[in-house]
Amino acid sequence: TNIYINFLQKAFSERNLESTNVAIHVNGDTAWLVFDWTFTAKLSAGQPMASKGWESHVYRRTPRGWSLVALHYSVPPPQP
């Protein structure tokens, strides 16, 4: 919750994350999720921003349910 309160709420007055090409795989007590994303937002000072990228999550099944154990995201290289 600290990243949500200390960064997301303070940095952006508006934000939207759209996921596409979502794929979920489960193998026993391990699952992974991959997707493309488009993030659009307005900074707290009012400037618009946007970014695109790819994300992957790895989950482990525990006695209390699924737990996120790894997260990775990448963005495309800047245009020359």
PDB file of C-alpha atoms in Angstrom:
ATOM      1  CA  THR A   1       0.000   0.000   0.000  1.00  0.00           C
ATOM      2  CA  ASN A   2       2.913   2.389   0.509  1.00  0.00           C
ATOM      3  CA  ILE A   3       3.677   2.576  -3.214  1.00  0.00           C
ATOM      4  CA  TYR A   4       0.010   3.289  -3.877  1.00  0.00           C
ATOM      5  CA  ILE A   5      -0.269   6.034  -1.270  1.00  0.00           C
ATOM      6  CA  ASN A   6       3.202   7.561  -1.566  1.00  0.00           C
ATOM      7  CA  PHE A   7       3.596   7.413  -5.330  1.00  0.00           C
ATOM      8  CA  LEU A   8       0.460   6.709  -7.357  1.00  0.00           C
ATOM      9  CA  GLN A   9      -1.962   8.899  -5.416  1.00  0.00           C
ATOM     10  CA  LYS A  10       0.476  11.803  -5.139  1.00  0.00           C
ATOM     11  CA  ALA A  11       2.030  11.663  -8.609  1.00  0.00           C
ATOM     12  CA  PHE A  12      -1.145  11.362 -10.702  1.00  0.00           C
ATOM     13  CA  SER A  13      -4.482  13.127 -10.615  1.00  0.00           C
ATOM     14  CA  GLU A  14      -5.855  10.599 -13.155  1.00  0.00           C
ATOM     15  CA  ARG A  15      -4.562   7.206 -14.293  1.00  0.00           C
ATOM     16  CA  ASN A  16      -5.752   4.333 -16.460  1.00  0.00           C
ATOM     17  CA  LEU A  17      -4.103   1.000 -17.228  1.00  0.00           C
ATOM     18  CA  GLU A  18      -5.437  -1.106 -20.100  1.00  0.00           C
ATOM     19  CA  SER A  19      -4.300  -4.724 -20.517  1.00  0.00           C
ATOM     20  CA  THR A  20      -4.364  -6.630 -23.826  1.00  0.00           C
ATOM     21  CA  ASN A  21      -3.046  -9.965 -25.088  1.00  0.00           C
ATOM     22  CA  VAL A  22      -3.547 -11.456 -21.626  1.00  0.00           C
ATOM     23  CA  ALA A  23      -2.334 -15.054 -21.182  1.00  0.00           C
ATOM     24  CA  ILE A  24      -2.589 -17.043 -17.938  1.00  0.00           C
ATOM     25  CA  HIS A  25      -0.842 -20.376 -17.429  1.00  0.00           C
ATOM     26  CA  VAL A  26      -1.062 -22.728 -14.450  1.00  0.00           C
ATOM     27  CA  ASN A  27       1.237 -25.657 -13.723  1.00  0.00           C
ATOM     28  CA  GLY A  28       0.607 -27.246 -10.329  1.00  0.00           C
ATOM     29  CA  ASP A  29       1.232 -24.701  -7.593  1.00  0.00           C
ATOM     30  CA  THR A  30       2.821 -22.184  -9.986  1.00  0.00           C
ATOM     31  CA  ALA A  31       1.055 -19.778 -12.323  1.00  0.00           C
ATOM     32  CA  TRP A  32       2.241 -17.003 -14.601  1.00  0.00           C
ATOM     33  CA  LEU A  33       0.466 -14.150 -16.290  1.00  0.00           C
ATOM     34  CA  VAL A  34       1.760 -12.129 -19.236  1.00  0.00           C
ATOM     35  CA  PHE A  35       0.166  -9.160 -20.963  1.00  0.00           C
ATOM     36  CA  ASP A  36       0.736  -5.962 -22.919  1.00  0.00           C
ATOM     37  CA  TRP A  37      -0.279  -2.712 -21.271  1.00  0.00           C
ATOM     38  CA  THR A  38      -1.034   0.886 -22.144  1.00  0.00           C
ATOM     39  CA  PHE A  39      -0.861   3.412 -19.321  1.00  0.00           C
ATOM     40  CA  THR A  40      -2.373   6.873 -19.677  1.00  0.00           C
ATOM     41  CA  ALA A  41      -2.382   9.422 -16.907  1.00  0.00           C
ATOM     42  CA  LYS A  42      -2.385  13.032 -15.914  1.00  0.00           C
ATOM     43  CA  LEU A  43       0.391  14.128 -13.562  1.00  0.00           C
ATOM     44  CA  SER A  44      -0.682  15.982 -10.436  1.00  0.00           C
ATOM     45  CA  ALA A  45       0.558  19.226 -12.058  1.00  0.00           C
ATOM     46  CA  GLY A  46      -1.776  18.573 -15.016  1.00  0.00           C
ATOM     47  CA  GLN A  47       0.584  17.298 -17.751  1.00  0.00           C
ATOM     48  CA  PRO A  48      -0.647  14.236 -19.675  1.00  0.00           C
ATOM     49  CA  MET A  49       1.571  11.197 -20.053  1.00  0.00           C
ATOM     50  CA  ALA A  50       1.361   7.790 -21.700  1.00  0.00           C
ATOM     51  CA  SER A  51       3.483   4.665 -21.913  1.00  0.00           C
ATOM     52  CA  LYS A  52       3.245   1.143 -23.301  1.00  0.00           C
ATOM     53  CA  GLY A  53       4.970  -2.071 -22.384  1.00  0.00           C
ATOM     54  CA  TRP A  54       4.832  -5.726 -21.416  1.00  0.00           C
ATOM     55  CA  GLU A  55       4.413  -7.271 -17.985  1.00  0.00           C
ATOM     56  CA  SER A  56       4.742 -10.685 -16.412  1.00  0.00           C
ATOM     57  CA  HIS A  57       3.739 -11.993 -12.984  1.00  0.00           C
ATOM     58  CA  VAL A  58       4.648 -15.275 -11.302  1.00  0.00           C
ATOM     59  CA  TYR A  59       2.385 -16.662  -8.572  1.00  0.00           C
ATOM     60  CA  ARG A  60       2.758 -19.499  -6.056  1.00  0.00           C
ATOM     61  CA  ARG A  61      -0.209 -21.309  -4.522  1.00  0.00           C
ATOM     62  CA  THR A  62      -0.036 -21.235  -0.724  1.00  0.00           C
ATOM     63  CA  PRO A  63      -2.425 -22.533   1.939  1.00  0.00           C
ATOM     64  CA  ARG A  64      -3.931 -19.000   1.976  1.00  0.00           C
ATOM     65  CA  GLY A  65      -4.337 -18.802  -1.821  1.00  0.00           C
ATOM     66  CA  TRP A  66      -2.237 -17.455  -4.678  1.00  0.00           C
ATOM     67  CA  SER A  67       0.668 -15.191  -3.763  1.00  0.00           C
ATOM     68  CA  LEU A  68       2.587 -12.935  -6.163  1.00  0.00           C
ATOM     69  CA  VAL A  69       6.282 -13.860  -5.978  1.00  0.00           C
ATOM     70  CA  ALA A  70       7.772 -12.021  -8.980  1.00  0.00           C
ATOM     71  CA  LEU A  71       6.801  -9.135 -11.233  1.00  0.00           C
ATOM     72  CA  HIS A  72       8.649  -7.771 -14.246  1.00  0.00           C
ATOM     73  CA  TYR A  73       7.799  -5.110 -16.786  1.00  0.00           C
ATOM     74  CA  SER A  74       9.553  -3.763 -19.849  1.00  0.00           C
ATOM     75  CA  VAL A  75       9.028  -0.827 -22.162  1.00  0.00           C
ATOM     76  CA  PRO A  76      10.054  -0.597 -25.808  1.00  0.00           C
ATOM     77  CA  PRO A  77      13.336   1.186 -26.556  1.00  0.00           C
ATOM     78  CA  PRO A  78      13.048   4.868 -27.473  1.00  0.00           C
ATOM     79  CA  GLN A  79      12.698   5.716 -31.137  1.00  0.00           C
ATOM     80  CA  PRO A  80      16.001   6.884 -32.715  1.00  0.00           C
TER      81      PRO A  80
END
